[in-house]
XYZ file of C-alpha atoms in Angstrom:
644
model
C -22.666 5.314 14.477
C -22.362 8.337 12.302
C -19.854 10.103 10.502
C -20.875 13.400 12.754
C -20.442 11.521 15.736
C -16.373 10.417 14.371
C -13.827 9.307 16.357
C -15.084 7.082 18.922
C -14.605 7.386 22.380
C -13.634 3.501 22.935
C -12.847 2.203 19.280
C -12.768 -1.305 21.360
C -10.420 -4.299 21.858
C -10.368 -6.123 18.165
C -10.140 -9.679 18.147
C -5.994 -9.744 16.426
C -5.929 -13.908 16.199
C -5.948 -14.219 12.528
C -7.671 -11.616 9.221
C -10.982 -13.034 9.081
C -11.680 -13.083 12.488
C -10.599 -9.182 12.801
C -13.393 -8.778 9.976
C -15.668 -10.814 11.897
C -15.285 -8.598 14.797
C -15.245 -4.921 12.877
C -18.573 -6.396 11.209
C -19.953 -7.012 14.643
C -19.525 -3.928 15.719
C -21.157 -2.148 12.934
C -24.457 -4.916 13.227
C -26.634 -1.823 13.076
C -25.423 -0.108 10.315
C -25.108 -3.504 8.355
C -28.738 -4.049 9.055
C -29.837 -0.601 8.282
C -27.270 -1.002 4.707
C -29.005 -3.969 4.089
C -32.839 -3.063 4.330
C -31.877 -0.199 2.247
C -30.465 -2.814 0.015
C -33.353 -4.863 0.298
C -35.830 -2.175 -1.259
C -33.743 -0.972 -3.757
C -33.449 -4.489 -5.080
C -36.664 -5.829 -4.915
C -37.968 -2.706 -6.560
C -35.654 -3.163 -9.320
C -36.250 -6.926 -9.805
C -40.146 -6.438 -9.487
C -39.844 -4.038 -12.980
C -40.668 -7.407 -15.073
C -44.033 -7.860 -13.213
C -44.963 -4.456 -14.271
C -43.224 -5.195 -17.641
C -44.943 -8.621 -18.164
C -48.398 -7.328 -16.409
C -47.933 -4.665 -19.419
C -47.535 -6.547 -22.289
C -50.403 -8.824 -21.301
C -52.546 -5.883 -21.194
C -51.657 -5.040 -24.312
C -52.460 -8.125 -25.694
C -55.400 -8.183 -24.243
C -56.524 -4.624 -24.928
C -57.293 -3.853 -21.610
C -56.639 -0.388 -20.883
C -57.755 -0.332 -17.320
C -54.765 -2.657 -16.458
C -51.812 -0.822 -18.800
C -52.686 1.809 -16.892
C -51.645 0.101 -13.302
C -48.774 -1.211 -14.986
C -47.700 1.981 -15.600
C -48.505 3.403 -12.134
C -46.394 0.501 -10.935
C -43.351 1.058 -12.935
C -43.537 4.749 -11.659
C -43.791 3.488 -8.089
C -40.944 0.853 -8.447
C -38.576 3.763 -9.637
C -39.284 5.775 -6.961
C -38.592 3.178 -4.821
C -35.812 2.562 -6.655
C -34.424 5.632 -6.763
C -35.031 6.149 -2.867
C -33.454 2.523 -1.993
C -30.208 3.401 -4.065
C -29.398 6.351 -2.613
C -29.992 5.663 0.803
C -28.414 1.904 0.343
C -25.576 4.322 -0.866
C -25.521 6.672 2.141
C -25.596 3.698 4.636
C -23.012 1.414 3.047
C -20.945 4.399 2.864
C -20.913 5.417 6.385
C -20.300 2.005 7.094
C -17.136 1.886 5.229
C -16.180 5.374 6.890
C -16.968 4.487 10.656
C -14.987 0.976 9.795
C -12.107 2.954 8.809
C -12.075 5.287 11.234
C -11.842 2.610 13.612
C -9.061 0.683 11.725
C -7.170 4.049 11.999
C -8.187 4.984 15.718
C -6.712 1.057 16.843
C -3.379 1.874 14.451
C -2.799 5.677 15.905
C -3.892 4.177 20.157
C -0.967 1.796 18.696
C 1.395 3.674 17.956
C 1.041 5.805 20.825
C 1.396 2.787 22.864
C 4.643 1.568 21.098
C 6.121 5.103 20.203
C 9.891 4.070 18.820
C 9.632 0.570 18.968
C 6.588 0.104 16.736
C 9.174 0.291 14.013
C 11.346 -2.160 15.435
C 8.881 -4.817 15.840
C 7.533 -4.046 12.276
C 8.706 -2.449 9.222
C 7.753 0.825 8.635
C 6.561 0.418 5.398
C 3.905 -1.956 6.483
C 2.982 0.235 8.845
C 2.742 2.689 6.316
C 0.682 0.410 3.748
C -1.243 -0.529 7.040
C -2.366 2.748 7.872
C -3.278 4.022 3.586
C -4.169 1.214 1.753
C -4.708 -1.787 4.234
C -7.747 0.250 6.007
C -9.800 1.283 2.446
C -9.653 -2.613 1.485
C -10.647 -3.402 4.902
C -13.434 -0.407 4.655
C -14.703 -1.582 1.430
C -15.040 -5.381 2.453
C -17.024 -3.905 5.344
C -18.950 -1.377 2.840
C -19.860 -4.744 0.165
C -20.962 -6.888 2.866
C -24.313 -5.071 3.636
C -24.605 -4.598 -0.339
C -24.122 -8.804 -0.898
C -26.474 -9.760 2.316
C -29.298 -7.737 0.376
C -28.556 -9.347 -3.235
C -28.055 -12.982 -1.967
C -31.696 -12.776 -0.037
C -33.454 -10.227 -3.456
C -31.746 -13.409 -5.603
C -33.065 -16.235 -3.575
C -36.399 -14.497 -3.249
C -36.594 -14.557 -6.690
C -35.585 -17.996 -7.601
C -38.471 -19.001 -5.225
C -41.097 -16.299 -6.980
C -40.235 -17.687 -10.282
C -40.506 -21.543 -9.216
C -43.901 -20.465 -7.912
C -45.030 -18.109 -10.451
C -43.791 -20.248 -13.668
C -42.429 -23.743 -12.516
C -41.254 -25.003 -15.757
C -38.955 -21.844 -16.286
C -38.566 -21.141 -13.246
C -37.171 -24.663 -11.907
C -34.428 -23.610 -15.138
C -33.439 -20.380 -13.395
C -33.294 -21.639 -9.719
C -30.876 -24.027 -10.687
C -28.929 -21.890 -13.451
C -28.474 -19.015 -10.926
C -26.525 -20.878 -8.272
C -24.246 -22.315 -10.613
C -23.769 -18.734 -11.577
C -22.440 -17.595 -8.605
C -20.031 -20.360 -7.592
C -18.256 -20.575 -11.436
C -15.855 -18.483 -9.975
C -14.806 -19.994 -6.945
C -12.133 -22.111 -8.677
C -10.703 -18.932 -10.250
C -10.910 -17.163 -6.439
C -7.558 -18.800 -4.840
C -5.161 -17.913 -7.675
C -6.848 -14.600 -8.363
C -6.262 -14.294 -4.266
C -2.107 -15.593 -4.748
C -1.878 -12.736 -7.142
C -3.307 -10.072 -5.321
C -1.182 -10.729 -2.560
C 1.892 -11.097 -4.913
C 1.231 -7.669 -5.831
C 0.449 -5.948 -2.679
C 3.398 -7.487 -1.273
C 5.965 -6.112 -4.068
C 3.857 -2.764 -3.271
C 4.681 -2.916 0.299
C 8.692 -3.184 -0.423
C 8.392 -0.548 -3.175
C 6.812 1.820 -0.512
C 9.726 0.863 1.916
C 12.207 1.603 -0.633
C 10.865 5.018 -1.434
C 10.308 5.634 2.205
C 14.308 4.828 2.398
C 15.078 6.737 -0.281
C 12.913 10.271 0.098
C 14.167 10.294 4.025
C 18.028 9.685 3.161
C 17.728 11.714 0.460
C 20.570 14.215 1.745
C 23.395 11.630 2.668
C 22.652 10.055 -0.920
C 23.192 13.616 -2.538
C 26.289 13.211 -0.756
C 27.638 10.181 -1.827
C 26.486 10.462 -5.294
C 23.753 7.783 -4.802
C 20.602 9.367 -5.957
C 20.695 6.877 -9.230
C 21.619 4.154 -7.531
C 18.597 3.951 -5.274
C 16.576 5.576 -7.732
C 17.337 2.464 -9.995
C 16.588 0.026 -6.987
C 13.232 1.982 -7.076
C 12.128 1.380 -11.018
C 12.832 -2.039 -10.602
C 10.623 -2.454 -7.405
C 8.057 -0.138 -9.318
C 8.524 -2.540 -12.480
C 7.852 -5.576 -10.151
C 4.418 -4.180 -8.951
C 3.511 -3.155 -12.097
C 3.661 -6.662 -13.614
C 1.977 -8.210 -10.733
C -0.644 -5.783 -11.289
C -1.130 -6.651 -14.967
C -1.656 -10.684 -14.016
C -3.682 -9.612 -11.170
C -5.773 -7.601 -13.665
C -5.577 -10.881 -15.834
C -6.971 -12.893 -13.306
C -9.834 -10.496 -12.339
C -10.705 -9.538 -16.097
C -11.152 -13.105 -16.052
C -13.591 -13.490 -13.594
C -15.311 -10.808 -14.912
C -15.977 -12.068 -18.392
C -17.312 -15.676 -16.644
C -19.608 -13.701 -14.773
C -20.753 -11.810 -17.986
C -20.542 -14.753 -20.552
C -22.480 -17.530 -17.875
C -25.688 -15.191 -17.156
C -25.253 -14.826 -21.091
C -25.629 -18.409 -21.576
C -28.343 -18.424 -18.768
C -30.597 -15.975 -20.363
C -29.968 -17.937 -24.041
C -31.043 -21.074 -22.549
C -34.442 -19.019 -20.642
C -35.185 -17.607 -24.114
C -35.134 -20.446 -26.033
C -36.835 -23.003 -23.843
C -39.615 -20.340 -22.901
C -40.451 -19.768 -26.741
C -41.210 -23.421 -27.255
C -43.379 -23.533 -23.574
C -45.298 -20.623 -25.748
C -45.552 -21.919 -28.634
C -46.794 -24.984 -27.398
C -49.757 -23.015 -25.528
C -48.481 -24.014 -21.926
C -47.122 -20.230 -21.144
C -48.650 -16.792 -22.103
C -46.578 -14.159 -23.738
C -46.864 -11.826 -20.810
C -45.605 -14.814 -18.803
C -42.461 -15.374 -20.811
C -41.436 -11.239 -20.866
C -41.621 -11.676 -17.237
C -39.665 -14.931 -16.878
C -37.257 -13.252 -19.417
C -37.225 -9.834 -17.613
C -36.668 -11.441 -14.265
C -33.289 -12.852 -15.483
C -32.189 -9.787 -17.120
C -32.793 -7.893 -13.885
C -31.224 -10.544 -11.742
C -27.959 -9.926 -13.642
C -27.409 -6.843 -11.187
C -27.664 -8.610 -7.853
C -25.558 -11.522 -9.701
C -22.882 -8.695 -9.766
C -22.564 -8.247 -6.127
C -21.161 -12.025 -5.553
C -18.617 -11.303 -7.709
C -17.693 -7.800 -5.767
C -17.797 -9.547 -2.472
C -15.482 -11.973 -3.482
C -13.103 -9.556 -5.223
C -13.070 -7.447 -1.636
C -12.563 -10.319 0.356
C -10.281 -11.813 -1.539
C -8.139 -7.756 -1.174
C -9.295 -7.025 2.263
C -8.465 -10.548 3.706
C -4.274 -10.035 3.779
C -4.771 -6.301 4.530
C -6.788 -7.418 7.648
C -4.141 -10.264 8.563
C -1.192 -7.451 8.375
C -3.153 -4.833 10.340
C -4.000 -7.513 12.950
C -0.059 -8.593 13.058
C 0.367 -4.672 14.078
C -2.552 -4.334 16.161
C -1.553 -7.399 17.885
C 1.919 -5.851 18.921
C 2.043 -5.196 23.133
C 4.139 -3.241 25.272
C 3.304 -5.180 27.833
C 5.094 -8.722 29.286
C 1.557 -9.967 29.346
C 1.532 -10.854 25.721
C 1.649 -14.903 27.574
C -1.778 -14.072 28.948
C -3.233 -12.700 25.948
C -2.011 -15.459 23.985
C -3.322 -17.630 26.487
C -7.289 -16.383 26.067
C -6.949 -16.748 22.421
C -6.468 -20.072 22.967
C -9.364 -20.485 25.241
C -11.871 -18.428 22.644
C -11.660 -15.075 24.201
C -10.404 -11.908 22.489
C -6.867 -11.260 22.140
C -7.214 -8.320 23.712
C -4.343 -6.987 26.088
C -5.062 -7.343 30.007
C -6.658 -5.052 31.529
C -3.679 -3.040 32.589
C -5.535 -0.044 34.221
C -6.768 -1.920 36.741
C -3.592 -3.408 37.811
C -2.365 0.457 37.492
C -5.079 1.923 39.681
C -4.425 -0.285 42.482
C -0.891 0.799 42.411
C -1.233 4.368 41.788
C -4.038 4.710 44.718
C -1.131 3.905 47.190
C 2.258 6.027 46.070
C 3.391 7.602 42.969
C 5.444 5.831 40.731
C 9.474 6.624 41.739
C 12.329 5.588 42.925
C 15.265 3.826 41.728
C 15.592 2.302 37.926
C 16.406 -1.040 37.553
C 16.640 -3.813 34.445
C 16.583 -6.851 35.363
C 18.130 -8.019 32.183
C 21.501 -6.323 32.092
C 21.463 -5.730 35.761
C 22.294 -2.006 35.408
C 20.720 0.420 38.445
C 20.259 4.217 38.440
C 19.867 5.403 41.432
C 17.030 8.151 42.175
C 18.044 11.829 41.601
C 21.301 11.324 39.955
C 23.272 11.180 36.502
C 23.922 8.260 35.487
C 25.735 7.760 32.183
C 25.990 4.021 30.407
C 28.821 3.159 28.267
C 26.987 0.159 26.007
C 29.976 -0.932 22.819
C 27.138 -2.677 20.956
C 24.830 0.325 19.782
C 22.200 -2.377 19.241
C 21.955 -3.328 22.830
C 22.058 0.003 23.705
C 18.872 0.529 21.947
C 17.420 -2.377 23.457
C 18.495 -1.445 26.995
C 16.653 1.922 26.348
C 13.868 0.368 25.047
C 13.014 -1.703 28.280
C 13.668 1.253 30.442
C 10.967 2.872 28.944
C 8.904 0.358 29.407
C 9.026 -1.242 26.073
C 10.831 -4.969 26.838
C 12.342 -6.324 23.590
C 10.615 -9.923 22.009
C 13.024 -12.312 20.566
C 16.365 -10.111 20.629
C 19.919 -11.779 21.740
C 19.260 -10.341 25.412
C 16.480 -12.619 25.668
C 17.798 -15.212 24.105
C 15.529 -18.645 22.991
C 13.367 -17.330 25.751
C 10.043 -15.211 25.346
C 9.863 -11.413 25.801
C 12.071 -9.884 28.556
C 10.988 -8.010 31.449
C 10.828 -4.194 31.368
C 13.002 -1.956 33.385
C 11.613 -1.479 36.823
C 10.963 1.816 38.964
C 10.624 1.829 42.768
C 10.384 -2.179 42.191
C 7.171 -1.335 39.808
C 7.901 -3.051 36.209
C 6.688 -0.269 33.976
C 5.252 -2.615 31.441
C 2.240 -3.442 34.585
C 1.228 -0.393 34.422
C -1.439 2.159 32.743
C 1.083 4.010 29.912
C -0.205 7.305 30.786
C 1.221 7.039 33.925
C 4.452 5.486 32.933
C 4.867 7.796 30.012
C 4.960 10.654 32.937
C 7.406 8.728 34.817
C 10.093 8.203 31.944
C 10.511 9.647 28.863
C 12.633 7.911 26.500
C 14.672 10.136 24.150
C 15.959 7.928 20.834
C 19.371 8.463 19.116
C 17.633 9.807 15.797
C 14.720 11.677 17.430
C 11.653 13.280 15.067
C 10.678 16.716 14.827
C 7.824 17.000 13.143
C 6.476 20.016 11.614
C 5.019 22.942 12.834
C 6.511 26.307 14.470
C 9.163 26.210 17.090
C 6.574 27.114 19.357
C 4.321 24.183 18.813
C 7.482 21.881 18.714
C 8.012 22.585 22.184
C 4.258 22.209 23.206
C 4.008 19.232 24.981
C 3.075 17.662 27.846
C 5.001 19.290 30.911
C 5.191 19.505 34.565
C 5.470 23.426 34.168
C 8.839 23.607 36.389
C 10.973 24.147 33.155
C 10.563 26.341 30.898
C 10.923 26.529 27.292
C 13.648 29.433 27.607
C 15.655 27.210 30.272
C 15.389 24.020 28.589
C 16.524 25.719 25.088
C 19.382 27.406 26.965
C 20.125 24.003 28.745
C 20.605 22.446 25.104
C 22.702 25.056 23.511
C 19.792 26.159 20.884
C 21.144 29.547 20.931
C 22.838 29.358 17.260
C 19.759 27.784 16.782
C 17.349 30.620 17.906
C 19.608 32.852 15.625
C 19.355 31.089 12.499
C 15.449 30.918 12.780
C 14.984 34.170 13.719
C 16.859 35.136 10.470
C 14.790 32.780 8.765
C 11.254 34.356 9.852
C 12.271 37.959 9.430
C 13.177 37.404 6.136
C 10.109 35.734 5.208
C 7.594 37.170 7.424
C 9.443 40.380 8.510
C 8.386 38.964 12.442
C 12.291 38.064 14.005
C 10.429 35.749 16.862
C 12.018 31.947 16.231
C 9.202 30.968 17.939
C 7.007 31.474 15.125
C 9.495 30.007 12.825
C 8.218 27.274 11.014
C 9.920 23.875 11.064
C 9.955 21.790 7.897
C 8.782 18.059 7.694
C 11.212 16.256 10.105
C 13.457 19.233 10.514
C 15.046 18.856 7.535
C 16.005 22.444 6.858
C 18.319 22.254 10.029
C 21.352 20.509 10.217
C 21.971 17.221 12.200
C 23.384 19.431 15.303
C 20.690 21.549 15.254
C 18.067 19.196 14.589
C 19.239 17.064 17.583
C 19.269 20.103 20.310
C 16.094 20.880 19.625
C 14.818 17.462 20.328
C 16.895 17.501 23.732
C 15.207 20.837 24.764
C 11.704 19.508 23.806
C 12.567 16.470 26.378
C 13.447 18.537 28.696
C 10.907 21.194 28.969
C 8.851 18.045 29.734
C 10.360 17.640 33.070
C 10.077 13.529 33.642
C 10.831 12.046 36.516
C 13.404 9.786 34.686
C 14.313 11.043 31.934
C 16.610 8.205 29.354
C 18.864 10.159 26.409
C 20.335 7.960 23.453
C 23.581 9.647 22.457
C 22.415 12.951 22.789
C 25.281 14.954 21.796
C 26.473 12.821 19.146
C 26.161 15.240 16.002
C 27.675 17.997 17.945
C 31.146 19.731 18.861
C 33.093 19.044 21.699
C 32.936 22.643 22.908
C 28.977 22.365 22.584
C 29.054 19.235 24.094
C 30.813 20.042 27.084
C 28.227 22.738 27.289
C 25.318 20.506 26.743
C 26.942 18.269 29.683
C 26.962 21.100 32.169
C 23.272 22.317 31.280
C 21.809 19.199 32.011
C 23.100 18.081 34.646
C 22.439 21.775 36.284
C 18.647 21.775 34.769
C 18.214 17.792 35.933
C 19.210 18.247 39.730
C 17.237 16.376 41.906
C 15.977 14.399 38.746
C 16.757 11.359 37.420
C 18.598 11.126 34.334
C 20.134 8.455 32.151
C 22.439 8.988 29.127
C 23.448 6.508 26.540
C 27.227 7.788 25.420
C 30.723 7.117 25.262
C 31.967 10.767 24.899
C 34.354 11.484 27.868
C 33.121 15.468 28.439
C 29.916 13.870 29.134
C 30.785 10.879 31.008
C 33.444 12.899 33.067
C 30.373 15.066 34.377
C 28.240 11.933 35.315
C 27.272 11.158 38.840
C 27.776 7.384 37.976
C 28.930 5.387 35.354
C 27.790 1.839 34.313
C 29.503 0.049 31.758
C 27.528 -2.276 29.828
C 29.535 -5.647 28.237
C 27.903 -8.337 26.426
C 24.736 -7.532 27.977
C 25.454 -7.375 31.830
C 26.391 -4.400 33.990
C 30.356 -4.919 34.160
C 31.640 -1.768 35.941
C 30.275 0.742 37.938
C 31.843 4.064 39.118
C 33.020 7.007 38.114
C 34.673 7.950 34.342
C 37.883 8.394 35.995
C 37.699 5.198 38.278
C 36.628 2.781 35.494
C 39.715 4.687 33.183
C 42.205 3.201 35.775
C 40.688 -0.266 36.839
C 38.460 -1.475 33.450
C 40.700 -2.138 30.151
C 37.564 -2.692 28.331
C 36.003 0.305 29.603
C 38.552 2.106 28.673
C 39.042 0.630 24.946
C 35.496 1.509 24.062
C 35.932 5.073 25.585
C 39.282 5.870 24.382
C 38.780 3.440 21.155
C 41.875 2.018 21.928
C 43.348 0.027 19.107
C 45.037 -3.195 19.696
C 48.294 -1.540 19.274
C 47.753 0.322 22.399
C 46.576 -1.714 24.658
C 49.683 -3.921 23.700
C 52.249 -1.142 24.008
C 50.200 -0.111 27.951
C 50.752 -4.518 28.514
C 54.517 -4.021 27.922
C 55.637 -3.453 31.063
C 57.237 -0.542 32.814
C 57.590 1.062 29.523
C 54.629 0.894 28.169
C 52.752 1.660 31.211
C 55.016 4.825 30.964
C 53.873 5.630 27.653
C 50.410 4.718 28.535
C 50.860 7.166 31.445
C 52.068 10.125 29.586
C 49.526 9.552 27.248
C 46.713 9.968 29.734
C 48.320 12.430 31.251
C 48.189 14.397 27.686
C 44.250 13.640 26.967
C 43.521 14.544 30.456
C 45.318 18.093 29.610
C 43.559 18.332 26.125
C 40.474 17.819 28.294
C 41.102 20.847 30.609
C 42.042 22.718 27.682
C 38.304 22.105 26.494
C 36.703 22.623 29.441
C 38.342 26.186 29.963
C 37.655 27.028 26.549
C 34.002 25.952 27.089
């Protein structure tokens, strides 16, 4: 694979069980460019570590004044550089690419994720993992991958040698074969805690990110409240944490550092001494010894490389085990099965849902009715449907699995596994290919994202091309909207199209009102079949709201549409009404029937206070009161709706 040839069609199903084994696998599928890294390696080394031949050849022609032979001890050296110089960079180039293409893939897996999750990726994991996952997590990850090919060509260069020098000079070299092992594994003991602090510190990281995340995106209701220095506060401390961590991480590592620099010290001591006697005893030559004592010197680089490896594993190990805790994340109510082949050996990969999805699709279109199982609540094809939920948590579940996205572990399930998805026409949505259920329903959230980019771009999305941009933005009330950006882009650009407007980051020039209609008429100009809206009108007027009410429900005939609220303009204009108590569909009808027949209904519509419902409980009176009351809402509603 090569950078030119970036992103890959099929980045591949990674093995998720546990860190190492997600290395294992992303190191599999790179075999060829590890081998290529390596042989790369492999020249670049041996040319380097051959230099005390020529050296050694050298001097003894020197001694021997033999000019015939210093002269192919020079040619050597030149060749050795060469090939030194050639194996280097292209060792470089390869390992690299390597760490690019392993990357790339890491980020590929984390973005098909996302897409698969949408909203509820952050509420199976926090987004500042996610965040660390997708910046920091993958270089570690990368660079493990990159080292690897780097340490497979110094291990074999340094037991190559060990075995040349045994052969070449066995009483010096017997000293070297065994010094040079115990080299490389003085630091093993220091590994674990070095290890415990690296994950100390990219753990306080990972909250400090959070925290800033928090902070930079609720930056306006803090201005309001006065509690910029507050958070800000919270923040230097968190920032304070990591940076302490970091200093005894650094300890640790400096550490292991000056072992690996103060051993091969000792090593070379030890060579040098005990080789002088061997020559001045008359059992080695001169030449012999500056080759013996070259050999060492040079084998100081490869030496390097264990320590490296073991530094990236050591970093890349918890990054992998946190991006294969996100990767591992499934829409789907097959997460049993998956679990299940892990057990057996096989990849945790997701099953084959396409498949499943094909066979489906090849006989009729997904459509029909919308039904979860959990709470029991039905909306019927082509109609309105509004649901009244009191516990905004729920509600956000509820929404969740009728989009496909069941819940794992919340109260709805209780002790038992993941719930069941919604289903549509009796198909659960979770058993099918996402592309197609992502057509089917499109799930609007309570604080949706607009993400930057004109107002033209905003609403370029995926469509069935029977709405139009100009219908769904008159649908959503956008036209104090349209005004304001127009304004905006003839003053800076002198053009007065809001199309060409640009948006900020997240839409945080607009207000909450505005920022929310604009979301609405993006889900709408997609046209969905089913088409689920978390408090919609929730940062607007009542006038606009009213407004809002009629637009939809004029733009959405024939379609079916579901809307999470407990505003009475909107639920008074619903087709259907479900009310949703502790869970469970516990009314259905209209907003007027359930105002008569359900007191609960009615306290979380009305937000009753206890007070009230006591005085409508006390008899003949009270309902009398109750009455006129109602009777004087139901003419402040009128009074809204002819106004609107």
């Amino acid at each position: 694979m090569h950078i030119r040839d970036l992103p890959y069609p099929d980045p591949g199903r990674p093995d998720v069980r546990s860190g190492p084994r997600f290395l294992f696998w992303l190191g599999r599928n790179q075999l060829g460019g590890q081998i290529k890294a390596a042989l790369w390696g492999l020249v670049h080394m041996a040319a380097l570590v051959s230099f005390p031949i020529a050296i050694g050849f050298g001097v003894q022609a020197v001694v021997d004044r033999s000019g015939s032979r210093l002269v192919m001890a020079g040619a050597l050296m030149v060749g050795l550089t060469v090939l030194t110089a050639l194996g280097d960079a292209m060792l470089h180039r390869a390992a690299v690419t390597n760490w690019i293409t392993a990357a790339a893939r890491v980020q590929q897996l984390l973005a098909h994720k996302a897409v698969e999750l949408g909203s509820a990726l952050t509420r199976k994991v926090a987004a500042g993992e996610v965040v660390a996952v997708s910046t920091g997590d993958v270089e570690k990850i990368g660079w493990f991958v990159e080292a690897l090919s780097r340490f497979t060509a110094a291990a074999i260069t340094t037991v190559a040698l060990c075995v040349a020098l045994v052969l070449y000079q066995p009483a010096l070299g017997v000293v070297v074969a065994v010094g040079v092992p115990a080299l490389a594994l003085a630091v093993l003991p220091l590994l674990p805690r070095a290890a415990r602090r690296a994950d100390e510190q990219r753990e306080k990281a990972g909250r400090a990110t959070e925290l800033a995340s928090d902070t930079v995106a609720g930056l306006r209701v803090l201005r309001g409240i006065g509690g910029e220095e507050l958070f800000l506060g919270r923040y230097r401390n968190a920032s304070q944490e990591v940076r302490v961590a970091a200093v005894r991480s650094a300890r640790m590592w400096a550490l292991i550092a000056a072992v690996q620099v103060a051993l091969p010290g000792l090593l070379l001591i030890g060579v040098v001494w005990y080789g002088t006697s061997l020559a001045r005893e008359g059992r080695i030559e001169v030449g012999e010894l500056v080759t013996v004592y070259s050999a060492v010197t040079f084998l100081l680089f490869p030496l390097r490389h264990f320590e490296e490896i073991a530094m990236a594993y050591s970093f890349s190990r918890p990054s992998a085990r946190r991006a294969a805790r996100v990767l591992a994340l499934r829409r789907s109510s097959a997460d049993r099965e998956s679990t299940a082949s892990a057990d057996t050996g096989a990849t945790a990969a997701p099953v084959d849902e396409g498949e499943r999805a094909e066979a489906q699709e090849a006989t009729e279109p997904l459509g029909g009715d919308l039904y979860d199982p959990v709470s029991g609540m039905l909306a019927p094809s082509g109609v309105l449907t509004a649901v009244v939920c009191g516990d905004p948590d729920a509600a956000g579940r509820l929404a969740d699995r009728l989009g496909g996205h069941p819940a794992h572990g919340g109260p709805d399930e209780g002790d038992h596994g993941g719930a069941p998805s919604a289903l549509l026409g009796g198909v659960a949505l979770d058993e099918v290919a996402l592309a197609s259920a992502r057509t089917a329903v499109l799930v609007q959230d309570k604080d949706p994202v607009l993400l930057s980019g004109t107002l033209a771009q905003l609403l370029d999305v995926p469509r069935s091309g029977e709405v139009s941009a100009e219908k769904a933005l008159e649908a959503a009330q956008c036209g104090d909207v349209l005004e304001a950006l127009a304004q905006a882009s003839a003053a800076e650009k002198g053009d007065a199209d809001p199309m060409r407007t640009r948006i900020t980051e997240r839409g945080r020039s607009l207000s909450g009102g505005q920022r929310q209609r604009l979301a609405l008429a993006r889900s709408l100009v997609t046209d969905p079949e089913v088409l689920v809206l978390d408090e919609p009108t929730s940062a607007v007027d009542s006038h606009t709201e009213a407004r809002i009410a009629d637009g939809l429900r004029r733009l959405r005939t024939g379609r079916t549409t579901i809307v999470f609220t407990s505003s009475p303009l909107v639920l008074d204009r619903a087709d259907r009404v479900v009310f949703v108590a502790d869970g469970e569909a516990a009314g259905v009808g209209t907003h007027r029937e359930l105002l008569g027949t359900d007191p609960a209904y009615r306290a979380v519509v009305t937000r009753e206070t206890d007070g009230e419902a006591a005085v409508r409980s006390a008899g003949p009176a009270g309902q009398g009161l109750a009455d006129i009351a109602r009777e004087d809402i139901g003419r402040i509603e009128e009074q809204i709706e002819e106004s609107a």
